[in-house]
Structure formats: C-alpha cells, structure tokens
Amino acid sequence: MRWSRYFLPTMKDTPAEAQIASHRYMLRAGMVRQNAAGIYTWLPMGLKVLTKIADIVRDEQARAGANEVLMPTIQSAELWQESGRFDAYGPEMLRFEDRHGRTMLYGPTNEEMITDIFKRDVQSYKNLPMNLYHIQWKFRDEVRPRFGVMRGREFLMKDGYSFDVDKEAAELAYKKVFISYLRTFRRLGLTAIPMQADTGPIGGDLSHEFLIQAETGESEVFFDSAISGDKAFTEDLTNDTELEAAFDRLTAAYARTDETHEAALFDAEVPEERKVVSRGVEVGHIFYFGTKYSEALGATVSNADGKDVPVHMGSYGIGVSRLVGGIIEANHDDDGIIWPTEIAPFGVGIINLKVDDEGCTSACDQLYAQAQAAGLDPLLDDRDMRPGGKFADMELIGLPWVITIGPRGLKDGMAELKNRRTGEKQDVAIADVLAKVSAG
Ligand code: P5A
C-alpha cells in the first residue's frame, strides 16, 4: 500500500477524551473514529488489524473442531421471553419495535437463538458433540462505555456454543475450549491467565475469564505466578488425557478477579514470592450452564438408551474488538504502538525521505515491488512531508520493521533498517534488506 493512496489519518496531538494508551493510539494512528458513545467506525488500518485477529480466532476454532455460522444481529424478543432473560437482562439490552409492533432487540449474546437453531435440526446424540460459533457485532447499552473499543456499546465478539448429551461430555467440551483459548491468545502474542469467575447474566455453575495483564485493566487480579510458567501456555497438548491434566493444574492454582477473590485462601495457598496482585483486561469468558437454555426452549436429543434428554450446553466468548485495544495496552511505548508480527497491519514500512529525488523514489518503488512480491505486505510512505513527521508517524503506527531510504545512503546503495520493538538500527545494503526483514 502507498500511504498517499491510503486513508490513514494520523493525529499529532493527544485527543482529550482518551484516558488510556490504547484509546489514544487507536485515535492518533487513524484506526477508529467515534460516532456516538461506545460506537465506532473502523478505518482501513484498524479494520485490517481487527480482521487479522478474527482470522486467527477462526483458524483456532477450526482446529478445535468448531463450525462457523453467522446469526443475525437483530433478534425477536420471543425466545428471550421463553428463557426468562427478556426481563432479567435489564437496561443493557437495546429493545425496539418493528413496523408491526413486534418487540425486537439488538443481540447482546446468542444463547437463546443458537439453542433454537440447534433444536430444529438435531435430535440425536449421534450428531454430538457439536460446537457452533460466529463472529458478530453485539450491542450492550453499557452504563459507562469507556476506554474506546475496550468497553464499547457496539463490539465484535466471537461467541461459541457447545452441545453434548450429558454433563461429562459437556465438561470435556468446556476443557477443550479452555485449552484452545490459551493457544488462540498465544498466537496473538498474549499470555491470558484463566481465572475462576462469576457467571452473571449468562448463568451456570462453571465459568472462567481470561485476563491479560495491563495497568489500565478494569479488574483487579490475584494469581499465582507459577501459572504462566505452565507448559500449556507454550506447548500443544496432543490428547484428551494431557488436556484434562493441564486443565486440572491450571484451575487448581489460585487465580481470581476482584469479584471472586478470597483473601484468606490466597494467603494460605500461594507462597509470598509467587503472589501477583495486578490489573487485567478480560479478553475471554467461558461458561458451562448445563440445561438452563435447553430446558427452557425444549432442545432435547435422544441418548444411547433412546431416551429424550435436554442437551447440555456451554458458551464461549472472545472480545475480538476489545483485543485490538488489549494488544495495544500490552504492546506500546511512549512513541506509539508496537505490533506483534502476527497481527501487524503491514509487515514492513518503507520511508522515502525525499520524494522529489528521482533516485530515492525509484529505489523505493523498486523495493516496494520486491517486498510485495515477497509477501511482506509493505506500506510505502511516499507522502511529500518533512522527515520528522514521517518518522513520528511510522513509530506511532508501530510496524515491526522500518526501512528508510534517503539520498545520502542511496549513493552507496545503503538503507537504514529499524526494528520497532528493540529500537535497534542498522545500515544494510538495499539489495539485502528484505532478506533481513524476512529472516526476522
Ligand atoms: C459467552 C459467549 C458472553 O456473552 N455468551 C456468548 C457469553 N460472555 S461475556 O463475558 O459477557 O462476553 C464475552 C467477551 O466479550 C467481550 N466484551 C466486550 N468487549 C467490548 N466491549 C464490551 N462492552 C464488552 N462486553 C463483553 C469481553 O472480552 C468478554 O470476555
């Protein structure tokens, strides 16, 4: 992409409404623009990152055996009246009437709808286990939308739902998602600690939140630092026995949010030197709620004995749009964002220091074409602007590598290569520079 042809409106000054780094940088780096409280437009570079995150989530869902569907954002109130949540959900749910006077709502979550979809076509245990998910916009009329996309009113969620014939099978499904989330977050460059959680308006008796550490996180967290050293965070588990053992290890260790924290237990169980008291951002939340929705909505399957039983369910959420902010909270410095390679909006930036110099421009164009051919997805800063502004913008948008070409180095066939994360700069022959970037 050529910057001159790209809608990437950066801002030099810090917007007054942004209180945390991710919000500031998402506005300054031209990723989002607010339309109403907690409601945002995603501009091209923001959308590119959001899409990359969603694609990694998708890939890991496929690996875990889940099927992707796409349910609507607008739901009719009827199923919610049947489950009893229409009244229980409260003012967070946006309700309205269509032209026929039917009550509709903008979905805050999809347990009822997926249960209804399931029951219409699945009647036998032979079709189970089943796990269906979608990645879709949600609306929750939060009392205090804040911190940009971190607590929006409209936000993108991956929500998955598992169906099993009995409790034992459903718990295994829950554990599989639990472990697959560790891998999903790892691919996004994050260590998300699973913590025992309250079930809130979703209901049920087993629930975990996944939190990444960030000073600006909304919840206080208390956990045993030994958890993040568990091999489940870095290694892939090959079978159900290994998976269950990892689940048992991770859930036996102390890890709680402020809502569920039991100070006495924390003191008794965790050695002083391993106690972490910090703040965290909830990027995922999973629930096992058994037959709560299947009983209310009449979703039964015949079991191996030919008996009709209500299907056992769980639901599993990842805050896809919140992750954009969460990843920036975990990866930035005073100059801007530092993208993990896997989700960087472009693989490499190329700065043309002097666009009115024919030599510089033709060297940059050539390098740009080569980087494209090599699959490096380059962003070429070909704007007619002072070097200082170009450097500052490139730091702000945080691409992993930046190649700068100016008239002085070009005389000797040299470019400067900078690593955004380490800040390390080196002079490299233009002919070799892309090989260096590819090698990482
Ligand atoms: C699980 C999937 C649920 O809704 N039903 C379907 C269950 N869980 S949850 O915890 O309420 O939400 C799942 C994840 O969505 C993100 N999230 C938000 N992101 C941005 N702005 C919000 N207002 C918001 N609310 C929830 C969180 O990452 C949460 O873990």
Tab-separated table of C-alpha atoms and ligand atoms in Angstrom:
chain	number	residue	atom	x	y	z
A	1	MET	CA	0.000	0.000	0.000
A	2	ARG	CA	1.126	3.529	-0.774
A	3	TRP	CA	0.436	5.876	2.122
A	4	SER	CA	-0.557	8.623	-0.360
A	5	ARG	CA	-3.387	6.360	-1.575
A	6	TYR	CA	-4.399	5.062	1.852
A	7	PHE	CA	-6.901	6.587	4.260
A	8	LEU	CA	-4.656	6.662	7.305
A	9	PRO	CA	-5.351	9.950	9.063
A	10	THR	CA	-2.803	10.231	11.895
A	11	MET	CA	-3.024	12.857	14.631
A	12	LYS	CA	-0.115	14.564	16.347
A	13	ASP	CA	-1.950	15.701	19.440
A	14	THR	CA	-3.460	13.528	22.107
A	15	PRO	CA	-7.257	13.599	21.965
A	16	ALA	CA	-8.603	14.914	25.269
A	17	GLU	CA	-11.244	12.180	25.666
A	18	ALA	CA	-8.732	9.301	25.608
A	19	GLN	CA	-7.599	8.232	29.065
A	20	ILE	CA	-5.572	5.118	28.256
A	21	ALA	CA	-2.759	4.358	25.834
A	22	SER	CA	-4.685	2.028	23.529
A	23	HIS	CA	-7.526	4.508	23.097
A	24	ARG	CA	-5.097	7.384	22.469
A	25	TYR	CA	-3.070	5.418	19.946
A	26	MET	CA	-6.069	3.974	18.125
A	27	LEU	CA	-7.343	7.512	17.550
A	28	ARG	CA	-3.924	9.001	16.793
A	29	ALA	CA	-2.962	6.160	14.440
A	30	GLY	CA	-6.195	6.633	12.492
A	31	MET	CA	-7.595	3.192	13.316
A	32	VAL	CA	-11.027	4.193	14.618
A	33	ARG	CA	-13.307	7.195	14.859
A	34	GLN	CA	-16.120	7.532	17.370
A	35	ASN	CA	-19.651	8.046	16.075
A	36	ALA	CA	-21.585	8.005	19.351
A	37	ALA	CA	-20.731	6.961	22.908
A	38	GLY	CA	-19.187	3.478	22.677
A	39	ILE	CA	-19.855	3.220	18.928
A	40	TYR	CA	-17.013	3.357	16.416
A	41	THR	CA	-16.167	3.305	12.744
A	42	TRP	CA	-13.166	1.163	11.909
A	43	LEU	CA	-10.918	2.937	9.411
A	44	PRO	CA	-8.819	0.868	6.970
A	45	MET	CA	-5.810	0.152	9.188
A	46	GLY	CA	-7.943	-0.570	12.255
A	47	LEU	CA	-10.167	-2.841	10.210
A	48	LYS	CA	-7.137	-4.666	8.855
A	49	VAL	CA	-5.940	-5.496	12.375
A	50	LEU	CA	-9.452	-6.445	13.506
A	51	THR	CA	-9.752	-8.811	10.534
A	52	LYS	CA	-6.374	-10.401	11.254
A	53	ILE	CA	-7.376	-11.078	14.851
A	54	ALA	CA	-10.719	-12.531	13.735
A	55	ASP	CA	-8.897	-14.772	11.236
A	56	ILE	CA	-6.576	-16.171	13.910
A	57	VAL	CA	-9.583	-16.808	16.146
A	58	ARG	CA	-11.298	-18.557	13.212
A	59	ASP	CA	-8.278	-20.675	12.488
A	60	GLU	CA	-8.080	-21.865	16.104
A	61	GLN	CA	-11.818	-22.533	16.203
A	62	ALA	CA	-11.462	-24.755	13.157
A	63	ARG	CA	-8.557	-26.542	14.821
A	64	ALA	CA	-10.739	-27.158	17.872
A	65	GLY	CA	-13.464	-28.633	15.652
A	66	ALA	CA	-15.998	-25.790	15.853
A	67	ASN	CA	-18.230	-24.899	12.875
A	68	GLU	CA	-18.682	-21.279	11.850
A	69	VAL	CA	-22.188	-19.887	11.317
A	70	LEU	CA	-23.463	-16.321	11.112
A	71	MET	CA	-26.531	-15.386	13.112
A	72	PRO	CA	-28.219	-12.004	12.735
A	73	THR	CA	-27.568	-9.001	14.967
A	74	ILE	CA	-31.309	-8.355	15.337
A	75	GLN	CA	-33.370	-10.888	17.274
A	76	SER	CA	-37.045	-11.197	18.057
A	77	ALA	CA	-37.951	-10.986	21.752
A	78	GLU	CA	-39.919	-14.250	21.814
A	79	LEU	CA	-37.092	-16.685	22.560
A	80	TRP	CA	-35.854	-14.367	25.289
A	81	GLN	CA	-39.310	-14.330	26.835
A	82	GLU	CA	-39.288	-18.132	26.807
A	83	SER	CA	-35.891	-18.330	28.527
A	84	GLY	CA	-36.876	-15.673	31.057
A	85	ARG	CA	-33.952	-13.438	30.147
A	86	PHE	CA	-36.021	-10.770	28.392
A	87	ASP	CA	-36.818	-9.173	31.734
A	88	ALA	CA	-33.745	-10.440	33.569
A	89	TYR	CA	-31.234	-8.842	31.180
A	90	GLY	CA	-32.264	-5.310	32.151
A	91	PRO	CA	-31.493	-1.953	30.538
A	92	GLU	CA	-28.249	-3.187	28.926
A	93	MET	CA	-30.356	-4.781	26.218
A	94	LEU	CA	-31.439	-2.468	23.418
A	95	ARG	CA	-35.092	-3.153	22.603
A	96	PHE	CA	-37.303	-1.683	19.912
A	97	GLU	CA	-40.396	-2.408	17.841
A	98	ASP	CA	-40.665	-3.180	14.171
A	99	ARG	CA	-43.451	-1.704	12.000
A	100	HIS	CA	-45.826	-4.481	13.041
A	101	GLY	CA	-45.362	-3.671	16.701
A	102	ARG	CA	-43.278	-6.806	17.375
A	103	THR	CA	-40.631	-6.397	20.037
A	104	MET	CA	-37.121	-6.833	18.685
A	105	LEU	CA	-33.687	-6.472	20.206
A	106	TYR	CA	-30.091	-5.986	19.127
A	107	GLY	CA	-28.419	-9.163	20.354
A	108	PRO	CA	-26.116	-8.798	23.390
A	109	THR	CA	-25.353	-12.560	23.127
A	110	ASN	CA	-26.917	-15.581	21.364
A	111	GLU	CA	-27.611	-18.475	23.758
A	112	GLU	CA	-31.364	-18.481	23.032
A	113	MET	CA	-31.029	-18.159	19.275
A	114	ILE	CA	-28.425	-20.907	18.897
A	115	THR	CA	-30.488	-23.232	21.103
A	116	ASP	CA	-33.451	-22.662	18.809
A	117	ILE	CA	-31.336	-23.283	15.693
A	118	PHE	CA	-29.940	-26.465	17.205
A	119	LYS	CA	-33.280	-27.905	18.259
A	120	ARG	CA	-34.835	-27.535	14.819
A	121	ASP	CA	-32.293	-29.841	13.165
A	122	VAL	CA	-30.576	-32.010	15.746
A	123	GLN	CA	-32.492	-34.744	17.533
A	124	SER	CA	-29.930	-37.468	18.216
A	125	TYR	CA	-26.815	-37.872	20.353
A	126	LYS	CA	-25.189	-39.302	17.241
A	127	ASN	CA	-24.715	-35.763	15.917
A	128	LEU	CA	-22.854	-34.744	19.077
A	129	PRO	CA	-20.530	-33.312	20.236
A	130	MET	CA	-21.241	-30.122	18.334
A	131	ASN	CA	-19.730	-26.675	18.680
A	132	LEU	CA	-21.102	-23.752	16.677
A	133	TYR	CA	-19.708	-20.231	16.726
A	134	HIS	CA	-19.967	-16.942	14.957
A	135	ILE	CA	-18.088	-13.665	14.907
A	136	GLN	CA	-20.721	-10.968	15.011
A	137	TRP	CA	-21.400	-7.467	16.338
A	138	LYS	CA	-23.141	-7.244	19.679
A	139	PHE	CA	-24.836	-4.351	21.407
A	140	ARG	CA	-24.872	-3.760	25.157
A	141	ASP	CA	-26.058	-0.423	26.433
A	142	GLU	CA	-23.253	-0.214	28.987
A	143	VAL	CA	-23.768	2.347	31.773
A	144	ARG	CA	-20.272	3.661	31.277
A	145	PRO	CA	-18.816	2.930	27.854
A	146	ARG	CA	-15.169	3.942	28.079
A	147	PHE	CA	-11.596	3.366	27.023
A	148	GLY	CA	-12.526	3.290	23.336
A	149	VAL	CA	-13.095	-0.194	21.946
A	150	MET	CA	-12.241	-1.784	25.313
A	151	ARG	CA	-15.703	-1.165	26.689
A	152	GLY	CA	-17.853	-0.242	23.745
A	153	ARG	CA	-21.597	-0.438	23.364
A	154	GLU	CA	-21.317	-1.997	19.920
A	155	PHE	CA	-18.482	-4.526	19.831
A	156	LEU	CA	-17.327	-7.584	17.911
A	157	MET	CA	-17.449	-10.903	19.746
A	158	LYS	CA	-16.632	-14.440	18.837
A	159	ASP	CA	-19.319	-16.433	20.615
A	160	GLY	CA	-19.338	-20.201	20.506
A	161	TYR	CA	-21.831	-22.712	21.891
A	162	SER	CA	-21.264	-26.391	22.655
A	163	PHE	CA	-23.872	-29.163	22.697
A	164	ASP	CA	-23.389	-32.519	24.425
A	165	VAL	CA	-25.510	-35.441	25.507
A	166	ASP	CA	-24.524	-35.346	29.179
A	167	LYS	CA	-22.625	-33.406	31.797
A	168	GLU	CA	-19.427	-35.406	31.475
A	169	ALA	CA	-19.176	-34.869	27.717
A	170	ALA	CA	-20.086	-31.195	28.148
A	171	GLU	CA	-17.310	-30.710	30.698
A	172	LEU	CA	-14.795	-32.208	28.302
A	173	ALA	CA	-16.026	-29.775	25.631
A	174	TYR	CA	-15.529	-26.925	28.125
A	175	LYS	CA	-11.991	-28.054	28.893
A	176	LYS	CA	-11.154	-28.274	25.183
A	177	VAL	CA	-12.237	-24.699	24.625
A	178	PHE	CA	-10.352	-23.619	27.750
A	179	ILE	CA	-7.104	-25.069	26.380
A	180	SER	CA	-7.743	-23.863	22.814
A	181	TYR	CA	-8.141	-20.311	24.151
A	182	LEU	CA	-4.621	-20.423	25.622
A	183	ARG	CA	-3.330	-21.195	22.147
A	184	THR	CA	-5.509	-18.567	20.463
A	185	PHE	CA	-4.252	-15.821	22.773
A	186	ARG	CA	-0.683	-17.025	22.433
A	187	ARG	CA	-0.927	-16.648	18.652
A	188	LEU	CA	-1.989	-13.067	19.272
A	189	GLY	CA	1.187	-12.520	21.284
A	190	LEU	CA	-0.635	-12.597	24.643
A	191	THR	CA	-0.465	-14.620	27.839
A	192	ALA	CA	-4.064	-14.691	29.038
A	193	ILE	CA	-4.436	-16.094	32.564
A	194	PRO	CA	-7.607	-18.138	33.166
A	195	MET	CA	-9.391	-17.152	36.353
A	196	GLN	CA	-12.361	-18.590	38.164
A	197	ALA	CA	-15.296	-16.274	37.532
A	198	ASP	CA	-18.882	-15.377	38.328
A	199	THR	CA	-21.455	-16.469	35.763
A	200	GLY	CA	-23.520	-13.230	35.804
A	201	PRO	CA	-26.444	-12.930	33.386
A	202	ILE	CA	-25.312	-15.941	31.319
A	203	GLY	CA	-25.857	-18.289	34.285
A	204	GLY	CA	-24.485	-21.728	35.102
A	205	ASP	CA	-22.071	-23.182	37.620
A	206	LEU	CA	-18.668	-23.302	35.942
A	207	SER	CA	-17.011	-20.264	34.449
A	208	HIS	CA	-13.577	-18.836	33.692
A	209	GLU	CA	-12.414	-15.466	32.489
A	210	PHE	CA	-9.203	-14.992	30.538
A	211	LEU	CA	-7.297	-11.878	31.538
A	212	ILE	CA	-4.248	-10.196	30.147
A	213	GLN	CA	-2.203	-8.063	32.486
A	214	ALA	CA	-2.387	-4.316	31.925
A	215	GLU	CA	-2.088	-1.456	34.407
A	216	THR	CA	-5.213	0.125	32.985
A	217	GLY	CA	-7.292	-3.057	33.216
A	218	GLU	CA	-10.776	-2.777	34.678
A	219	SER	CA	-10.485	-5.679	37.121
A	220	GLU	CA	-8.026	-6.270	39.904
A	221	VAL	CA	-6.455	-9.730	39.623
A	222	PHE	CA	-4.810	-12.030	42.162
A	223	PHE	CA	-2.899	-15.040	40.946
A	224	ASP	CA	-0.083	-17.477	41.450
A	225	SER	CA	2.768	-16.539	39.099
A	226	ALA	CA	3.526	-20.258	38.658
A	227	ILE	CA	0.503	-20.458	36.332
A	228	SER	CA	2.073	-18.531	33.466
A	229	GLY	CA	5.014	-20.947	33.516
A	230	ASP	CA	2.762	-23.918	32.773
A	231	LYS	CA	3.668	-25.736	29.596
A	232	ALA	CA	0.041	-25.468	28.422
A	233	PHE	CA	0.841	-21.849	27.504
A	234	THR	CA	3.638	-22.756	25.148
A	235	GLU	CA	3.169	-26.362	24.075
A	236	ASP	CA	0.387	-28.046	22.187
A	237	LEU	CA	-1.334	-30.849	24.033
A	238	THR	CA	-1.846	-33.903	21.916
A	239	ASN	CA	-4.613	-35.892	23.595
A	240	ASP	CA	-7.565	-35.620	25.990
A	241	THR	CA	-5.647	-37.047	28.960
A	242	GLU	CA	-2.933	-34.406	28.652
A	243	LEU	CA	-5.556	-31.757	28.109
A	244	GLU	CA	-7.550	-32.707	31.197
A	245	ALA	CA	-4.392	-32.811	33.288
A	246	ALA	CA	-3.454	-29.305	32.115
A	247	PHE	CA	-6.968	-28.058	32.871
A	248	ASP	CA	-6.766	-29.536	36.377
A	249	ARG	CA	-3.363	-27.982	37.033
A	250	LEU	CA	-4.356	-24.546	35.807
A	251	THR	CA	-7.699	-24.440	37.593
A	252	ALA	CA	-6.335	-25.813	40.864
A	253	ALA	CA	-3.880	-22.930	41.161
A	254	TYR	CA	-5.113	-19.696	42.682
A	255	ALA	CA	-6.283	-17.154	40.088
A	256	ARG	CA	-9.229	-14.860	40.738
A	257	THR	CA	-10.593	-11.456	39.831
A	258	ASP	CA	-11.665	-8.940	42.463
A	259	GLU	CA	-15.243	-10.204	42.212
A	260	THR	CA	-14.351	-13.729	43.314
A	261	HIS	CA	-11.168	-13.091	45.323
A	262	GLU	CA	-10.920	-14.870	48.687
A	263	ALA	CA	-8.043	-13.208	50.514
A	264	ALA	CA	-7.667	-15.936	53.149
A	265	LEU	CA	-7.324	-18.627	50.512
A	266	PHE	CA	-4.852	-16.526	48.515
A	267	ASP	CA	-2.715	-16.113	51.650
A	268	ALA	CA	-2.873	-19.779	52.574
A	269	GLU	CA	-2.291	-21.252	49.106
A	270	VAL	CA	0.195	-19.022	47.374
A	271	PRO	CA	3.790	-18.564	48.581
A	272	GLU	CA	4.609	-14.894	49.115
A	273	GLU	CA	7.167	-14.694	46.291
A	274	ARG	CA	4.659	-16.064	43.766
A	275	LYS	CA	1.777	-13.730	44.612
A	276	VAL	CA	0.768	-11.427	41.795
A	277	VAL	CA	-1.671	-8.609	42.524
A	278	SER	CA	-2.197	-6.642	39.396
A	279	ARG	CA	-4.822	-5.381	36.978
A	280	GLY	CA	-6.227	-7.208	33.995
A	281	VAL	CA	-8.334	-6.868	30.869
A	282	GLU	CA	-10.874	-9.626	30.284
A	283	VAL	CA	-10.421	-10.824	26.711
A	284	GLY	CA	-12.403	-14.054	27.001
A	285	HIS	CA	-15.069	-15.626	29.167
A	286	ILE	CA	-16.419	-19.182	29.101
A	287	PHE	CA	-19.441	-20.773	30.763
A	288	TYR	CA	-20.862	-24.219	31.386
A	289	PHE	CA	-24.552	-23.862	32.200
A	290	GLY	CA	-25.878	-27.354	31.575
A	291	THR	CA	-29.541	-27.479	30.586
A	292	LYS	CA	-30.554	-23.933	31.540
A	293	TYR	CA	-31.479	-22.904	27.983
A	294	SER	CA	-32.241	-26.318	26.508
A	295	GLU	CA	-34.884	-26.969	29.169
A	296	ALA	CA	-36.458	-23.551	28.782
A	297	LEU	CA	-36.548	-23.800	24.999
A	298	GLY	CA	-37.174	-27.532	24.633
A	299	ALA	CA	-33.930	-28.618	22.981
A	300	THR	CA	-33.690	-32.361	23.578
A	301	VAL	CA	-31.731	-35.180	21.986
A	302	SER	CA	-32.236	-38.905	22.219
A	303	ASN	CA	-29.413	-40.561	24.156
A	304	ALA	CA	-27.859	-44.030	23.653
A	305	ASP	CA	-30.758	-45.600	25.580
A	306	GLY	CA	-33.291	-43.987	23.243
A	307	LYS	CA	-34.433	-41.573	25.920
A	308	ASP	CA	-35.021	-37.864	25.166
A	309	VAL	CA	-32.846	-35.651	27.363
A	310	PRO	CA	-32.227	-31.870	27.386
A	311	VAL	CA	-28.912	-31.122	25.715
A	312	HIS	CA	-26.006	-29.879	27.891
A	313	MET	CA	-24.553	-26.586	26.784
A	314	GLY	CA	-21.709	-24.178	27.322
A	315	SER	CA	-20.935	-20.797	25.780
A	316	TYR	CA	-17.561	-19.308	24.999
A	317	GLY	CA	-16.763	-15.681	24.242
A	318	ILE	CA	-13.746	-13.795	22.936
A	319	GLY	CA	-13.817	-9.999	22.746
A	320	VAL	CA	-12.440	-9.612	19.230
A	321	SER	CA	-12.680	-5.805	19.049
A	322	ARG	CA	-11.588	-5.447	22.693
A	323	LEU	CA	-8.481	-7.470	21.820
A	324	VAL	CA	-7.281	-4.715	19.482
A	325	GLY	CA	-7.151	-2.379	22.482
A	326	GLY	CA	-5.865	-5.086	24.807
A	327	ILE	CA	-2.982	-5.963	22.499
A	328	ILE	CA	-2.006	-2.285	22.280
A	329	GLU	CA	-2.155	-1.966	26.084
A	330	ALA	CA	0.321	-4.845	26.262
A	331	ASN	CA	2.498	-3.644	23.359
A	332	HIS	CA	3.363	0.064	23.210
A	333	ASP	CA	5.893	2.680	24.325
A	334	ASP	CA	5.892	6.487	24.547
A	335	ASP	CA	6.138	6.828	20.773
A	336	GLY	CA	3.286	4.552	19.767
A	337	ILE	CA	2.117	1.017	19.110
A	338	ILE	CA	4.496	-1.966	18.790
A	339	TRP	CA	2.557	-4.635	16.879
A	340	PRO	CA	3.291	-8.319	17.398
A	341	THR	CA	4.277	-9.610	13.944
A	342	GLU	CA	1.264	-11.930	13.539
A	343	ILE	CA	-1.280	-9.124	13.595
A	344	ALA	CA	0.729	-6.117	12.413
A	345	PRO	CA	-1.328	-4.217	9.813
A	346	PHE	CA	1.666	-4.260	7.452
A	347	GLY	CA	4.817	-6.352	7.635
A	348	VAL	CA	7.255	-3.550	6.874
A	349	GLY	CA	7.230	0.223	6.415
A	350	ILE	CA	9.351	1.896	3.769
A	351	ILE	CA	10.093	5.582	4.236
A	352	ASN	CA	11.068	7.595	1.199
A	353	LEU	CA	12.882	10.544	2.780
A	354	LYS	CA	12.876	12.675	-0.354
A	355	VAL	CA	10.021	12.071	-2.745
A	356	ASP	CA	11.214	14.791	-5.153
A	357	ASP	CA	14.533	12.987	-5.603
A	358	GLU	CA	14.264	10.680	-8.604
A	359	GLY	CA	16.864	8.257	-7.295
A	360	CYS	CA	15.135	7.851	-3.913
A	361	THR	CA	11.747	7.425	-5.486
A	362	SER	CA	12.841	4.811	-7.990
A	363	ALA	CA	14.793	2.871	-5.312
A	364	CYS	CA	11.745	2.953	-3.022
A	365	ASP	CA	9.378	1.906	-5.798
A	366	GLN	CA	11.616	-0.999	-6.678
A	367	LEU	CA	11.978	-2.110	-3.059
A	368	TYR	CA	8.225	-1.765	-2.574
A	369	ALA	CA	7.531	-4.025	-5.578
A	370	GLN	CA	10.028	-6.605	-4.310
A	371	ALA	CA	8.537	-6.530	-0.797
A	372	GLN	CA	5.086	-7.077	-2.267
A	373	ALA	CA	6.319	-9.978	-4.366
A	374	ALA	CA	7.949	-11.498	-1.268
A	375	GLY	CA	4.591	-11.352	0.578
A	376	LEU	CA	5.856	-8.840	3.139
A	377	ASP	CA	2.828	-6.566	2.737
A	378	PRO	CA	4.743	-3.248	2.731
A	379	LEU	CA	3.443	0.245	3.479
A	380	LEU	CA	5.393	2.830	1.474
A	381	ASP	CA	5.417	6.322	2.932
A	382	ASP	CA	5.516	8.266	-0.319
A	383	ARG	CA	3.970	11.427	1.118
A	384	ASP	CA	5.596	14.768	0.428
A	385	MET	CA	6.339	15.637	4.049
A	386	ARG	CA	9.249	16.536	6.310
A	387	PRO	CA	11.275	13.522	7.547
A	388	GLY	CA	10.498	14.261	11.222
A	389	GLY	CA	6.774	13.854	10.676
A	390	LYS	CA	7.271	10.656	8.691
A	391	PHE	CA	9.444	9.073	11.375
A	392	ALA	CA	6.988	10.057	14.099
A	393	ASP	CA	4.017	8.641	12.163
A	394	MET	CA	5.851	5.387	11.454
A	395	GLU	CA	6.717	4.969	15.168
A	396	LEU	CA	3.105	5.720	16.053
A	397	ILE	CA	1.598	3.062	13.768
A	398	GLY	CA	4.135	0.544	15.057
A	399	LEU	CA	5.041	-1.737	12.117
A	400	PRO	CA	7.642	-4.349	13.153
A	401	TRP	CA	10.270	-3.162	10.648
A	402	VAL	CA	11.003	0.179	9.017
A	403	ILE	CA	13.328	0.687	6.070
A	404	THR	CA	14.416	4.258	5.383
A	405	ILE	CA	15.887	5.360	2.091
A	406	GLY	CA	17.419	8.819	1.694
A	407	PRO	CA	19.784	10.450	-0.791
A	408	ARG	CA	22.867	10.144	1.411
A	409	GLY	CA	22.781	6.377	1.968
A	410	LEU	CA	21.496	5.702	-1.518
A	411	LYS	CA	24.771	6.966	-3.040
A	412	ASP	CA	26.401	3.854	-1.506
A	413	GLY	CA	23.392	1.581	-2.118
A	414	MET	CA	22.516	1.600	1.594
A	415	ALA	CA	19.272	1.811	3.551
A	416	GLU	CA	18.604	2.036	7.269
A	417	LEU	CA	16.686	-0.847	8.859
A	418	LYS	CA	14.990	-0.328	12.205
A	419	ASN	CA	13.373	-2.867	14.485
A	420	ARG	CA	10.382	-1.177	16.143
A	421	ARG	CA	10.415	-3.360	19.245
A	422	THR	CA	14.118	-3.229	20.125
A	423	GLY	CA	14.757	0.174	18.556
A	424	GLU	CA	17.902	-1.291	17.027
A	425	LYS	CA	19.042	0.424	13.809
A	426	GLN	CA	21.484	-0.879	11.246
A	427	ASP	CA	22.770	0.226	7.866
A	428	VAL	CA	22.128	-2.513	5.351
A	429	ALA	CA	22.768	-2.806	1.605
A	430	ILE	CA	19.438	-2.195	-0.157
A	431	ALA	CA	19.975	-5.448	-2.018
A	432	ASP	CA	19.995	-7.391	1.292
A	433	VAL	CA	17.447	-5.515	3.346
A	434	LEU	CA	14.335	-7.566	2.537
A	435	ALA	CA	16.130	-10.811	3.280
A	436	LYS	CA	16.901	-9.392	6.746
A	437	VAL	CA	13.256	-8.487	7.299
A	438	SER	CA	12.095	-11.944	6.176
A	439	ALA	CA	14.605	-13.626	8.488
A	440	GLY	CA	13.039	-11.675	11.390
B	1	P5A	C1	-20.035	-16.178	26.127
B	1	P5A	C2	-20.276	-16.152	24.660
B	1	P5A	C3	-20.880	-13.951	26.951
B	1	P5A	O1	-21.559	-13.089	26.433
B	1	P5A	N1	-22.249	-15.568	25.790
B	1	P5A	C4	-21.732	-15.908	24.482
B	1	P5A	C5	-21.186	-15.426	26.739
B	1	P5A	N2	-19.820	-13.679	27.720
B	1	P5A	S1	-19.306	-12.210	28.114
B	1	P5A	O2	-18.283	-12.370	29.091
B	1	P5A	O3	-20.379	-11.382	28.509
B	1	P5A	O4	-18.666	-11.586	26.817
B	1	P5A	C6	-17.622	-12.270	26.149
B	1	P5A	C7	-16.452	-11.337	25.874
B	1	P5A	O5	-16.877	-10.205	25.106
B	1	P5A	C8	-16.092	-9.094	25.436
B	1	P5A	N3	-16.969	-7.958	25.823
B	1	P5A	C9	-16.822	-6.699	25.388
B	1	P5A	N4	-15.936	-6.143	24.542
B	1	P5A	C10	-16.042	-4.831	24.307
B	1	P5A	N5	-16.979	-4.027	24.862
B	1	P5A	C11	-17.899	-4.550	25.713
B	1	P5A	N6	-18.838	-3.772	26.236
B	1	P5A	C12	-17.840	-5.947	26.015
B	1	P5A	N7	-18.570	-6.784	26.796
B	1	P5A	C13	-18.024	-8.006	26.664
B	1	P5A	C14	-15.194	-9.476	26.578
B	1	P5A	O6	-13.895	-9.791	26.075
B	1	P5A	C15	-15.858	-10.730	27.120
B	1	P5A	O7	-14.921	-11.614	27.708
